Amino acid sequence: MLIYTVYIRKQRLSRTLLIITCNRDRWELELLCRSIHKYLEPSRIIIVCNEYNDTYEQWMPWFKKRCEPLLYKHKLRIMKKYDFWTAEHESHLHERQLEGWVDQQVIKLSISKFINTPEYICLDSKNFFIRTCNTLTIKQQEPVDSSWMGDWRENWVKLCCEEFKISYPGTTIKLTVNITPYIVKTDQARALVDHFGGMEKFFVWFSTVCIPDQISPSEFFLYEIWCIKNGVRPIKSNNYVRSNVVALWADIHHVKLNWRVNDYIKNIKLEVEYNDIYLVGLHKTLRPYLSEENIREIFKSIDCEDILPLSPMPFTGSSLVQK
């Protein structure tokens, strides 16, 4: 009985882990689930498959075979996008806007209606754990002045300020870089969704205002500006760190910096050492540049080769020579 009581208490104190995925991210989701099995202490987990009902039905047998057995020690819930709104609410969108980039941003805030922990952590399929931790171990990247965000993202910030009837202070406004993991206060996200009249109306608003040219929407900026309006810190100040993920992107690390395999390995190890990081974000844009051999070498170097999926790797690049 004591063990059961302690476990429930840990569950109540912990954050919920939200994972947004889709059918084409099967390899990445299996990697994330295998890393959860190895590294994450028992937690509440919600996985949202951002797909139409027919695709969701095709995805589910694969998930039950490849991923669900890895999550047996966690309290798991599976959802799909039409748990949040219906096809009728998408009638104003054209094909590109139905690809999922709008949906996932709305879901990351609307999910608050289904969460009963004070906070939750948003992850994308590209994230995976590399060290033992629990959901309270994960910290938030510290907000910084937004001079880095560019005109299109600044237009979004101005729009959000206007919606909430607060003055735009210019690029001195401090916001968190739009990257996962990202921690959300459940009550603030719920109140934000209620501001728009519920999940369906929130989806229609968000998907309508993000359509115009020269706007680059960010659900986390919207959330943080809502918190600013209410005089609330997005999370407790002692939960901030300089960096909370090793993010690997093709346009930065391969195209601009011409990284070799050893550069990726050194970067991960240095980030873990100096920033106490528990997660990596491996973006799918690296698929054409890294080979299966490269991936195995990187994962072996950080003692994570055993979390690689059983499914065939999607990496098709020529092997990068060490330098």
PDB file of C-alpha atoms in Angstrom:
ATOM      1  CA  MET A   1       0.000   0.000   0.000  1.00  0.00           C
ATOM      2  CA  LEU A   2       2.880   2.364   0.773  1.00  0.00           C
ATOM      3  CA  ILE A   3       4.403   1.818  -2.670  1.00  0.00           C
ATOM      4  CA  TYR A   4       1.048   2.523  -4.332  1.00  0.00           C
ATOM      5  CA  THR A   5       0.564   5.740  -2.301  1.00  0.00           C
ATOM      6  CA  VAL A   6       4.049   7.017  -3.169  1.00  0.00           C
ATOM      7  CA  TYR A   7       3.497   6.258  -6.853  1.00  0.00           C
ATOM      8  CA  ILE A   8       0.169   8.140  -6.934  1.00  0.00           C
ATOM      9  CA  ARG A   9       1.738  11.090  -5.112  1.00  0.00           C
ATOM     10  CA  LYS A  10       4.500  11.234  -7.707  1.00  0.00           C
ATOM     11  CA  GLN A  11       1.863  11.110 -10.442  1.00  0.00           C
ATOM     12  CA  ARG A  12      -0.017  14.041  -8.899  1.00  0.00           C
ATOM     13  CA  LEU A  13       3.125  16.128  -8.568  1.00  0.00           C
ATOM     14  CA  SER A  14       4.418  15.356 -12.037  1.00  0.00           C
ATOM     15  CA  ARG A  15       3.638  17.082 -15.287  1.00  0.00           C
ATOM     16  CA  THR A  16       1.771  15.481 -18.141  1.00  0.00           C
ATOM     17  CA  LEU A  17       3.827  14.743 -21.236  1.00  0.00           C
ATOM     18  CA  LEU A  18       2.136  15.723 -24.515  1.00  0.00           C
ATOM     19  CA  ILE A  19       3.435  14.252 -27.770  1.00  0.00           C
ATOM     20  CA  ILE A  20       2.148  15.502 -31.126  1.00  0.00           C
ATOM     21  CA  THR A  21       2.794  13.110 -33.998  1.00  0.00           C
ATOM     22  CA  CYS A  22       1.493  12.081 -37.411  1.00  0.00           C
ATOM     23  CA  ASN A  23       1.556   9.049 -39.686  1.00  0.00           C
ATOM     24  CA  ARG A  24       4.690  10.078 -41.596  1.00  0.00           C
ATOM     25  CA  ASP A  25       6.655  10.409 -38.320  1.00  0.00           C
ATOM     26  CA  ARG A  26       6.515   6.731 -37.425  1.00  0.00           C
ATOM     27  CA  TRP A  27      10.283   6.257 -37.172  1.00  0.00           C
ATOM     28  CA  GLU A  28      10.671   9.346 -34.981  1.00  0.00           C
ATOM     29  CA  LEU A  29       7.797   8.346 -32.684  1.00  0.00           C
ATOM     30  CA  GLU A  30       9.177   4.854 -32.213  1.00  0.00           C
ATOM     31  CA  LEU A  31      12.549   6.400 -31.330  1.00  0.00           C
ATOM     32  CA  LEU A  32      10.889   8.698 -28.791  1.00  0.00           C
ATOM     33  CA  CYS A  33       8.900   5.840 -27.242  1.00  0.00           C
ATOM     34  CA  ARG A  34      11.984   3.636 -26.974  1.00  0.00           C
ATOM     35  CA  SER A  35      13.800   6.515 -25.257  1.00  0.00           C
ATOM     36  CA  ILE A  36      10.859   6.982 -22.870  1.00  0.00           C
ATOM     37  CA  HIS A  37      10.998   3.272 -22.043  1.00  0.00           C
ATOM     38  CA  LYS A  38      14.706   3.528 -21.218  1.00  0.00           C
ATOM     39  CA  TYR A  39      14.958   6.909 -19.541  1.00  0.00           C
ATOM     40  CA  LEU A  40      11.652   8.385 -18.321  1.00  0.00           C
ATOM     41  CA  GLU A  41      10.193   7.579 -14.897  1.00  0.00           C
ATOM     42  CA  PRO A  42       6.458   6.682 -14.731  1.00  0.00           C
ATOM     43  CA  SER A  43       4.432   9.596 -16.051  1.00  0.00           C
ATOM     44  CA  ARG A  44       1.130  10.670 -17.543  1.00  0.00           C
ATOM     45  CA  ILE A  45       1.458  10.718 -21.336  1.00  0.00           C
ATOM     46  CA  ILE A  46      -0.971  11.921 -23.988  1.00  0.00           C
ATOM     47  CA  ILE A  47      -0.133  11.149 -27.618  1.00  0.00           C
ATOM     48  CA  VAL A  48      -2.126  13.015 -30.258  1.00  0.00           C
ATOM     49  CA  CYS A  49      -2.061  11.595 -33.773  1.00  0.00           C
ATOM     50  CA  ASN A  50      -2.695  14.662 -35.928  1.00  0.00           C
ATOM     51  CA  GLU A  51      -4.462  12.846 -38.749  1.00  0.00           C
ATOM     52  CA  TYR A  52      -7.882  12.385 -40.319  1.00  0.00           C
ATOM     53  CA  ASN A  53      -9.922   9.498 -38.914  1.00  0.00           C
ATOM     54  CA  ASP A  54      -9.145   7.068 -41.750  1.00  0.00           C
ATOM     55  CA  THR A  55      -5.388   7.653 -41.524  1.00  0.00           C
ATOM     56  CA  TYR A  56      -5.588   7.430 -37.743  1.00  0.00           C
ATOM     57  CA  GLU A  57      -7.220   3.997 -38.080  1.00  0.00           C
ATOM     58  CA  GLN A  58      -4.346   2.871 -40.322  1.00  0.00           C
ATOM     59  CA  TRP A  59      -1.764   4.270 -37.891  1.00  0.00           C
ATOM     60  CA  MET A  60      -3.233   2.724 -34.741  1.00  0.00           C
ATOM     61  CA  PRO A  61      -2.332  -0.968 -35.386  1.00  0.00           C
ATOM     62  CA  TRP A  62       1.268   0.071 -36.083  1.00  0.00           C
ATOM     63  CA  PHE A  63       1.353   2.112 -32.866  1.00  0.00           C
ATOM     64  CA  LYS A  64      -0.079  -0.752 -30.810  1.00  0.00           C
ATOM     65  CA  LYS A  65       2.597  -3.097 -32.140  1.00  0.00           C
ATOM     66  CA  ARG A  66       5.674  -0.850 -32.163  1.00  0.00           C
ATOM     67  CA  CYS A  67       5.125   1.753 -29.442  1.00  0.00           C
ATOM     68  CA  GLU A  68       2.410   0.923 -26.929  1.00  0.00           C
ATOM     69  CA  PRO A  69       4.298  -2.040 -25.367  1.00  0.00           C
ATOM     70  CA  LEU A  70       7.163   0.357 -24.583  1.00  0.00           C
ATOM     71  CA  LEU A  71       4.880   2.589 -22.512  1.00  0.00           C
ATOM     72  CA  TYR A  72       3.341   0.016 -20.163  1.00  0.00           C
ATOM     73  CA  LYS A  73       4.623   1.728 -16.983  1.00  0.00           C
ATOM     74  CA  HIS A  74       3.055   5.068 -17.926  1.00  0.00           C
ATOM     75  CA  LYS A  75      -0.544   6.284 -17.764  1.00  0.00           C
ATOM     76  CA  LEU A  76      -1.251   6.598 -21.490  1.00  0.00           C
ATOM     77  CA  ARG A  77      -4.012   8.264 -23.496  1.00  0.00           C
ATOM     78  CA  ILE A  78      -4.227   8.346 -27.306  1.00  0.00           C
ATOM     79  CA  MET A  79      -6.164  11.064 -29.124  1.00  0.00           C
ATOM     80  CA  LYS A  80      -6.684  12.315 -32.679  1.00  0.00           C
ATOM     81  CA  LYS A  81      -7.279  15.772 -34.092  1.00  0.00           C
ATOM     82  CA  TYR A  82     -11.052  15.403 -34.443  1.00  0.00           C
ATOM     83  CA  ASP A  83     -11.222  15.042 -30.660  1.00  0.00           C
ATOM     84  CA  PHE A  84     -10.648  18.817 -30.681  1.00  0.00           C
ATOM     85  CA  TRP A  85     -12.799  20.016 -33.610  1.00  0.00           C
ATOM     86  CA  THR A  86     -14.628  18.615 -36.632  1.00  0.00           C
ATOM     87  CA  ALA A  87     -14.108  18.701 -40.400  1.00  0.00           C
ATOM     88  CA  GLU A  88     -16.749  21.408 -40.560  1.00  0.00           C
ATOM     89  CA  HIS A  89     -14.413  23.778 -38.721  1.00  0.00           C
ATOM     90  CA  GLU A  90     -11.771  23.294 -41.470  1.00  0.00           C
ATOM     91  CA  SER A  91     -13.937  24.338 -44.418  1.00  0.00           C
ATOM     92  CA  HIS A  92     -12.208  27.733 -44.762  1.00  0.00           C
ATOM     93  CA  LEU A  93      -8.725  26.230 -45.213  1.00  0.00           C
ATOM     94  CA  HIS A  94      -6.971  25.347 -48.465  1.00  0.00           C
ATOM     95  CA  GLU A  95      -4.826  22.261 -49.028  1.00  0.00           C
ATOM     96  CA  ARG A  96      -1.490  23.552 -47.697  1.00  0.00           C
ATOM     97  CA  GLN A  97      -3.114  24.767 -44.502  1.00  0.00           C
ATOM     98  CA  LEU A  98      -4.519  21.264 -43.944  1.00  0.00           C
ATOM     99  CA  GLU A  99      -1.068  19.668 -43.862  1.00  0.00           C
ATOM    100  CA  GLY A 100      -0.876  19.770 -40.070  1.00  0.00           C
ATOM    101  CA  TRP A 101       1.298  22.764 -39.244  1.00  0.00           C
ATOM    102  CA  VAL A 102      -1.781  24.739 -38.175  1.00  0.00           C
ATOM    103  CA  ASP A 103      -3.431  21.841 -36.328  1.00  0.00           C
ATOM    104  CA  GLN A 104      -0.503  20.962 -34.117  1.00  0.00           C
ATOM    105  CA  GLN A 105      -0.115  24.516 -32.849  1.00  0.00           C
ATOM    106  CA  VAL A 106      -3.756  24.714 -31.819  1.00  0.00           C
ATOM    107  CA  ILE A 107      -3.656  21.243 -30.239  1.00  0.00           C
ATOM    108  CA  LYS A 108      -0.687  22.163 -28.034  1.00  0.00           C
ATOM    109  CA  LEU A 109      -2.880  24.693 -26.230  1.00  0.00           C
ATOM    110  CA  SER A 110      -6.316  23.054 -26.596  1.00  0.00           C
ATOM    111  CA  ILE A 111      -4.998  19.877 -24.947  1.00  0.00           C
ATOM    112  CA  SER A 112      -5.157  21.779 -21.647  1.00  0.00           C
ATOM    113  CA  LYS A 113      -8.878  20.926 -21.555  1.00  0.00           C
ATOM    114  CA  PHE A 114      -7.939  17.239 -21.114  1.00  0.00           C
ATOM    115  CA  ILE A 115      -5.071  17.610 -18.630  1.00  0.00           C
ATOM    116  CA  ASN A 116      -5.372  17.434 -14.840  1.00  0.00           C
ATOM    117  CA  THR A 117      -1.799  18.271 -13.819  1.00  0.00           C
ATOM    118  CA  PRO A 118      -0.801  21.897 -13.101  1.00  0.00           C
ATOM    119  CA  GLU A 119       1.650  21.929 -16.018  1.00  0.00           C
ATOM    120  CA  TYR A 120       2.363  19.888 -19.113  1.00  0.00           C
ATOM    121  CA  ILE A 121       5.359  19.453 -21.418  1.00  0.00           C
ATOM    122  CA  CYS A 122       4.944  19.656 -25.189  1.00  0.00           C
ATOM    123  CA  LEU A 123       7.148  17.403 -27.312  1.00  0.00           C
ATOM    124  CA  ASP A 124       7.275  16.818 -31.052  1.00  0.00           C
ATOM    125  CA  SER A 125       8.098  13.493 -32.686  1.00  0.00           C
ATOM    126  CA  LYS A 126      11.611  14.724 -33.421  1.00  0.00           C
ATOM    127  CA  ASN A 127      12.456  14.823 -29.680  1.00  0.00           C
ATOM    128  CA  PHE A 128      13.929  11.907 -27.759  1.00  0.00           C
ATOM    129  CA  PHE A 129      15.416  11.387 -24.286  1.00  0.00           C
ATOM    130  CA  ILE A 130      19.104  10.647 -23.758  1.00  0.00           C
ATOM    131  CA  ARG A 131      19.326  10.592 -19.938  1.00  0.00           C
ATOM    132  CA  THR A 132      17.290   9.264 -17.024  1.00  0.00           C
ATOM    133  CA  CYS A 133      14.796  11.816 -15.737  1.00  0.00           C
ATOM    134  CA  ASN A 134      11.214  12.518 -14.745  1.00  0.00           C
ATOM    135  CA  THR A 135       8.850  15.169 -16.037  1.00  0.00           C
ATOM    136  CA  LEU A 136       9.872  17.593 -13.281  1.00  0.00           C
ATOM    137  CA  THR A 137      13.508  17.356 -14.342  1.00  0.00           C
ATOM    138  CA  ILE A 138      12.838  19.159 -17.620  1.00  0.00           C
ATOM    139  CA  LYS A 139      13.367  22.916 -17.514  1.00  0.00           C
ATOM    140  CA  GLN A 140      12.165  25.728 -19.776  1.00  0.00           C
ATOM    141  CA  GLN A 141      14.425  27.791 -22.014  1.00  0.00           C
ATOM    142  CA  GLU A 142      14.735  31.278 -20.607  1.00  0.00           C
ATOM    143  CA  PRO A 143      12.837  34.012 -22.478  1.00  0.00           C
ATOM    144  CA  VAL A 144      15.057  36.480 -24.312  1.00  0.00           C
ATOM    145  CA  ASP A 145      14.462  39.774 -26.058  1.00  0.00           C
ATOM    146  CA  SER A 146      12.873  39.098 -29.426  1.00  0.00           C
ATOM    147  CA  SER A 147      15.186  41.046 -31.744  1.00  0.00           C
ATOM    148  CA  TRP A 148      16.069  37.711 -33.396  1.00  0.00           C
ATOM    149  CA  MET A 149      12.572  36.817 -34.573  1.00  0.00           C
ATOM    150  CA  GLY A 150      12.317  38.573 -37.974  1.00  0.00           C
ATOM    151  CA  ASP A 151       9.522  40.665 -39.496  1.00  0.00           C
ATOM    152  CA  TRP A 152       6.988  37.879 -40.102  1.00  0.00           C
ATOM    153  CA  ARG A 153       7.201  36.551 -36.537  1.00  0.00           C
ATOM    154  CA  GLU A 154       7.115  40.117 -35.209  1.00  0.00           C
ATOM    155  CA  ASN A 155       3.880  40.666 -37.147  1.00  0.00           C
ATOM    156  CA  TRP A 156       2.420  37.693 -35.289  1.00  0.00           C
ATOM    157  CA  VAL A 157       3.482  39.136 -31.925  1.00  0.00           C
ATOM    158  CA  LYS A 158       1.853  42.462 -32.817  1.00  0.00           C
ATOM    159  CA  LEU A 159      -1.338  40.622 -33.794  1.00  0.00           C
ATOM    160  CA  CYS A 160      -1.392  38.751 -30.477  1.00  0.00           C
ATOM    161  CA  CYS A 161      -0.882  41.964 -28.507  1.00  0.00           C
ATOM    162  CA  GLU A 162      -3.731  43.560 -30.420  1.00  0.00           C
ATOM    163  CA  GLU A 163      -6.010  40.587 -29.770  1.00  0.00           C
ATOM    164  CA  PHE A 164      -5.368  40.810 -26.021  1.00  0.00           C
ATOM    165  CA  LYS A 165      -5.526  44.639 -26.016  1.00  0.00           C
ATOM    166  CA  ILE A 166      -2.026  45.243 -24.690  1.00  0.00           C
ATOM    167  CA  SER A 167       0.597  47.622 -26.063  1.00  0.00           C
ATOM    168  CA  TYR A 168       3.338  46.095 -28.189  1.00  0.00           C
ATOM    169  CA  PRO A 169       6.615  47.078 -26.484  1.00  0.00           C
ATOM    170  CA  GLY A 170       8.819  46.382 -29.493  1.00  0.00           C
ATOM    171  CA  THR A 171      11.536  43.757 -29.672  1.00  0.00           C
ATOM    172  CA  THR A 172      12.415  44.307 -26.024  1.00  0.00           C
ATOM    173  CA  ILE A 173       9.535  41.926 -25.246  1.00  0.00           C
ATOM    174  CA  LYS A 174      11.013  38.744 -23.797  1.00  0.00           C
ATOM    175  CA  LEU A 175       9.744  35.529 -25.357  1.00  0.00           C
ATOM    176  CA  THR A 176      10.892  31.913 -25.383  1.00  0.00           C
ATOM    177  CA  VAL A 177      12.360  30.496 -28.572  1.00  0.00           C
ATOM    178  CA  ASN A 178       9.652  28.463 -30.298  1.00  0.00           C
ATOM    179  CA  ILE A 179      11.096  24.999 -29.712  1.00  0.00           C
ATOM    180  CA  THR A 180      10.197  21.815 -27.839  1.00  0.00           C
ATOM    181  CA  PRO A 181      10.338  20.742 -25.069  1.00  0.00           C
ATOM    182  CA  TYR A 182       8.065  23.558 -23.960  1.00  0.00           C
ATOM    183  CA  ILE A 183       6.294  23.749 -20.591  1.00  0.00           C
ATOM    184  CA  VAL A 184       2.752  25.141 -20.352  1.00  0.00           C
ATOM    185  CA  LYS A 185       0.696  26.126 -17.306  1.00  0.00           C
ATOM    186  CA  THR A 186      -2.541  24.207 -17.702  1.00  0.00           C
ATOM    187  CA  ASP A 187      -4.839  26.826 -16.180  1.00  0.00           C
ATOM    188  CA  GLN A 188      -3.428  29.634 -18.345  1.00  0.00           C
ATOM    189  CA  ALA A 189      -3.793  27.580 -21.533  1.00  0.00           C
ATOM    190  CA  ARG A 190      -7.380  26.702 -20.604  1.00  0.00           C
ATOM    191  CA  ALA A 191      -8.195  30.352 -19.962  1.00  0.00           C
ATOM    192  CA  LEU A 192      -6.635  31.293 -23.305  1.00  0.00           C
ATOM    193  CA  VAL A 193      -8.793  28.764 -25.162  1.00  0.00           C
ATOM    194  CA  ASP A 194     -11.854  30.018 -23.268  1.00  0.00           C
ATOM    195  CA  HIS A 195     -11.013  33.582 -24.334  1.00  0.00           C
ATOM    196  CA  PHE A 196     -11.824  32.514 -27.904  1.00  0.00           C
ATOM    197  CA  GLY A 197     -14.988  30.634 -26.933  1.00  0.00           C
ATOM    198  CA  GLY A 198     -13.671  27.054 -26.720  1.00  0.00           C
ATOM    199  CA  MET A 199     -11.552  24.680 -28.771  1.00  0.00           C
ATOM    200  CA  GLU A 200     -13.508  24.832 -32.024  1.00  0.00           C
ATOM    201  CA  LYS A 201     -13.699  28.631 -32.123  1.00  0.00           C
ATOM    202  CA  PHE A 202     -10.048  28.875 -31.091  1.00  0.00           C
ATOM    203  CA  PHE A 203      -9.083  26.648 -34.024  1.00  0.00           C
ATOM    204  CA  VAL A 204     -11.107  28.767 -36.458  1.00  0.00           C
ATOM    205  CA  TRP A 205      -9.568  31.988 -35.123  1.00  0.00           C
ATOM    206  CA  PHE A 206      -6.001  30.702 -35.170  1.00  0.00           C
ATOM    207  CA  SER A 207      -6.253  29.103 -38.603  1.00  0.00           C
ATOM    208  CA  THR A 208      -7.872  32.254 -40.028  1.00  0.00           C
ATOM    209  CA  VAL A 209      -5.416  34.843 -38.703  1.00  0.00           C
ATOM    210  CA  CYS A 210      -2.353  32.771 -39.663  1.00  0.00           C
ATOM    211  CA  ILE A 211      -3.407  32.605 -43.336  1.00  0.00           C
ATOM    212  CA  PRO A 212      -2.288  36.115 -44.496  1.00  0.00           C
ATOM    213  CA  ASP A 213       1.143  36.564 -46.053  1.00  0.00           C
ATOM    214  CA  GLN A 214       3.953  37.963 -43.928  1.00  0.00           C
ATOM    215  CA  ILE A 215       2.743  36.318 -40.737  1.00  0.00           C
ATOM    216  CA  SER A 216       4.587  33.441 -39.074  1.00  0.00           C
ATOM    217  CA  PRO A 217       2.390  32.078 -36.275  1.00  0.00           C
ATOM    218  CA  SER A 218       3.655  30.653 -33.006  1.00  0.00           C
ATOM    219  CA  GLU A 219       1.334  29.079 -30.463  1.00  0.00           C
ATOM    220  CA  PHE A 220       3.898  29.549 -27.690  1.00  0.00           C
ATOM    221  CA  PHE A 221       4.246  33.273 -28.388  1.00  0.00           C
ATOM    222  CA  LEU A 222       0.457  33.531 -28.246  1.00  0.00           C
ATOM    223  CA  TYR A 223       0.466  31.711 -24.907  1.00  0.00           C
ATOM    224  CA  GLU A 224       3.256  33.843 -23.427  1.00  0.00           C
ATOM    225  CA  ILE A 225       1.630  37.112 -24.506  1.00  0.00           C
ATOM    226  CA  TRP A 226      -1.575  35.868 -22.850  1.00  0.00           C
ATOM    227  CA  CYS A 227       0.431  35.297 -19.656  1.00  0.00           C
ATOM    228  CA  ILE A 228       1.926  38.805 -19.946  1.00  0.00           C
ATOM    229  CA  LYS A 229      -1.584  40.232 -20.256  1.00  0.00           C
ATOM    230  CA  ASN A 230      -2.576  38.443 -17.038  1.00  0.00           C
ATOM    231  CA  GLY A 231       0.589  39.401 -15.162  1.00  0.00           C
ATOM    232  CA  VAL A 232       1.590  35.754 -14.823  1.00  0.00           C
ATOM    233  CA  ARG A 233       4.989  34.174 -15.420  1.00  0.00           C
ATOM    234  CA  PRO A 234       4.644  31.349 -17.981  1.00  0.00           C
ATOM    235  CA  ILE A 235       6.389  29.064 -15.455  1.00  0.00           C
ATOM    236  CA  LYS A 236       8.221  29.460 -12.121  1.00  0.00           C
ATOM    237  CA  SER A 237      11.473  31.423 -12.426  1.00  0.00           C
ATOM    238  CA  ASN A 238      13.571  28.574 -10.975  1.00  0.00           C
ATOM    239  CA  ASN A 239      12.521  26.369 -13.907  1.00  0.00           C
ATOM    240  CA  TYR A 240      14.428  28.388 -16.520  1.00  0.00           C
ATOM    241  CA  VAL A 241      17.699  27.362 -18.168  1.00  0.00           C
ATOM    242  CA  ARG A 242      19.760  28.731 -21.039  1.00  0.00           C
ATOM    243  CA  SER A 243      19.023  25.685 -23.191  1.00  0.00           C
ATOM    244  CA  ASN A 244      16.869  22.581 -22.676  1.00  0.00           C
ATOM    245  CA  VAL A 245      17.441  20.573 -25.862  1.00  0.00           C
ATOM    246  CA  VAL A 246      20.171  19.720 -28.346  1.00  0.00           C
ATOM    247  CA  ALA A 247      18.429  20.798 -31.542  1.00  0.00           C
ATOM    248  CA  LEU A 248      19.933  19.446 -34.779  1.00  0.00           C
ATOM    249  CA  TRP A 249      18.790  21.058 -38.046  1.00  0.00           C
ATOM    250  CA  ALA A 250      19.941  20.611 -41.635  1.00  0.00           C
ATOM    251  CA  ASP A 251      19.862  24.279 -42.623  1.00  0.00           C
ATOM    252  CA  ILE A 252      22.104  25.265 -39.701  1.00  0.00           C
ATOM    253  CA  HIS A 253      24.357  22.334 -38.945  1.00  0.00           C
ATOM    254  CA  HIS A 254      24.788  20.740 -42.357  1.00  0.00           C
ATOM    255  CA  VAL A 255      24.222  23.486 -44.925  1.00  0.00           C
ATOM    256  CA  LYS A 256      25.688  26.503 -43.115  1.00  0.00           C
ATOM    257  CA  LEU A 257      28.252  24.903 -40.812  1.00  0.00           C
ATOM    258  CA  ASN A 258      29.124  21.819 -42.907  1.00  0.00           C
ATOM    259  CA  TRP A 259      29.252  19.620 -39.820  1.00  0.00           C
ATOM    260  CA  ARG A 260      30.783  16.137 -39.920  1.00  0.00           C
ATOM    261  CA  VAL A 261      29.749  13.256 -37.689  1.00  0.00           C
ATOM    262  CA  ASN A 262      32.245  14.186 -35.015  1.00  0.00           C
ATOM    263  CA  ASP A 263      30.779  17.696 -34.822  1.00  0.00           C
ATOM    264  CA  TYR A 264      27.334  16.298 -34.012  1.00  0.00           C
ATOM    265  CA  ILE A 265      28.804  14.018 -31.355  1.00  0.00           C
ATOM    266  CA  LYS A 266      30.861  16.782 -29.716  1.00  0.00           C
ATOM    267  CA  ASN A 267      27.916  19.168 -29.737  1.00  0.00           C
ATOM    268  CA  ILE A 268      25.592  16.728 -27.981  1.00  0.00           C
ATOM    269  CA  LYS A 269      28.175  15.884 -25.318  1.00  0.00           C
ATOM    270  CA  LEU A 270      29.083  19.528 -24.649  1.00  0.00           C
ATOM    271  CA  GLU A 271      25.443  20.598 -24.403  1.00  0.00           C
ATOM    272  CA  VAL A 272      24.698  17.804 -21.936  1.00  0.00           C
ATOM    273  CA  GLU A 273      27.755  18.684 -19.848  1.00  0.00           C
ATOM    274  CA  TYR A 274      27.289  22.449 -19.704  1.00  0.00           C
ATOM    275  CA  ASN A 275      23.498  22.835 -19.880  1.00  0.00           C
ATOM    276  CA  ASP A 276      22.298  19.679 -18.086  1.00  0.00           C
ATOM    277  CA  ILE A 277      20.198  18.626 -21.080  1.00  0.00           C
ATOM    278  CA  TYR A 278      17.997  15.509 -21.241  1.00  0.00           C
ATOM    279  CA  LEU A 279      16.549  15.669 -24.757  1.00  0.00           C
ATOM    280  CA  VAL A 280      17.665  15.902 -28.368  1.00  0.00           C
ATOM    281  CA  GLY A 281      15.666  17.181 -31.321  1.00  0.00           C
ATOM    282  CA  LEU A 282      16.626  15.413 -34.550  1.00  0.00           C
ATOM    283  CA  HIS A 283      14.898  17.250 -37.369  1.00  0.00           C
ATOM    284  CA  LYS A 284      13.738  15.269 -40.393  1.00  0.00           C
ATOM    285  CA  THR A 285      15.455  17.789 -42.713  1.00  0.00           C
ATOM    286  CA  LEU A 286      18.659  15.890 -41.911  1.00  0.00           C
ATOM    287  CA  ARG A 287      17.363  12.723 -43.580  1.00  0.00           C
ATOM    288  CA  PRO A 288      18.930  13.465 -47.012  1.00  0.00           C
ATOM    289  CA  TYR A 289      22.301  14.349 -45.460  1.00  0.00           C
ATOM    290  CA  LEU A 290      23.018  11.736 -42.793  1.00  0.00           C
ATOM    291  CA  SER A 291      23.417   8.036 -43.501  1.00  0.00           C
ATOM    292  CA  GLU A 292      22.338   5.058 -41.425  1.00  0.00           C
ATOM    293  CA  GLU A 293      26.009   4.570 -40.537  1.00  0.00           C
ATOM    294  CA  ASN A 294      26.208   8.177 -39.304  1.00  0.00           C
ATOM    295  CA  ILE A 295      23.125   7.794 -37.138  1.00  0.00           C
ATOM    296  CA  ARG A 296      24.388   4.583 -35.557  1.00  0.00           C
ATOM    297  CA  GLU A 297      27.758   6.192 -34.831  1.00  0.00           C
ATOM    298  CA  ILE A 298      26.149   9.234 -33.216  1.00  0.00           C
ATOM    299  CA  PHE A 299      23.794   7.164 -31.067  1.00  0.00           C
ATOM    300  CA  LYS A 300      26.536   4.737 -30.056  1.00  0.00           C
ATOM    301  CA  SER A 301      28.767   7.611 -28.942  1.00  0.00           C
ATOM    302  CA  ILE A 302      26.105   8.831 -26.481  1.00  0.00           C
ATOM    303  CA  ASP A 303      25.220   5.308 -25.289  1.00  0.00           C
ATOM    304  CA  CYS A 304      21.821   5.365 -27.005  1.00  0.00           C
ATOM    305  CA  GLU A 305      22.214   2.816 -29.783  1.00  0.00           C
ATOM    306  CA  ASP A 306      19.716   0.534 -28.026  1.00  0.00           C
ATOM    307  CA  ILE A 307      16.878   3.049 -28.469  1.00  0.00           C
ATOM    308  CA  LEU A 308      17.137   3.087 -32.271  1.00  0.00           C
ATOM    309  CA  PRO A 309      13.870   1.832 -33.833  1.00  0.00           C
ATOM    310  CA  LEU A 310      13.515  -1.629 -35.293  1.00  0.00           C
ATOM    311  CA  SER A 311      11.923  -0.024 -38.357  1.00  0.00           C
ATOM    312  CA  PRO A 312      14.150   0.792 -41.356  1.00  0.00           C
ATOM    313  CA  MET A 313      15.938   4.119 -41.013  1.00  0.00           C
ATOM    314  CA  PRO A 314      14.748   6.993 -43.202  1.00  0.00           C
ATOM    315  CA  PHE A 315      18.236   8.510 -43.554  1.00  0.00           C
ATOM    316  CA  THR A 316      19.495   8.370 -47.137  1.00  0.00           C
ATOM    317  CA  GLY A 317      22.595  10.616 -47.226  1.00  0.00           C
ATOM    318  CA  SER A 318      26.158   9.675 -48.042  1.00  0.00           C
ATOM    319  CA  SER A 319      28.222   8.851 -44.994  1.00  0.00           C
ATOM    320  CA  LEU A 320      29.847  11.992 -43.567  1.00  0.00           C
ATOM    321  CA  VAL A 321      33.585  11.540 -43.130  1.00  0.00           C
ATOM    322  CA  GLN A 322      35.072  12.483 -39.781  1.00  0.00           C
ATOM    323  CA  LYS A 323      37.327  15.536 -39.676  1.00  0.00           C
TER     324      LYS A 323
END
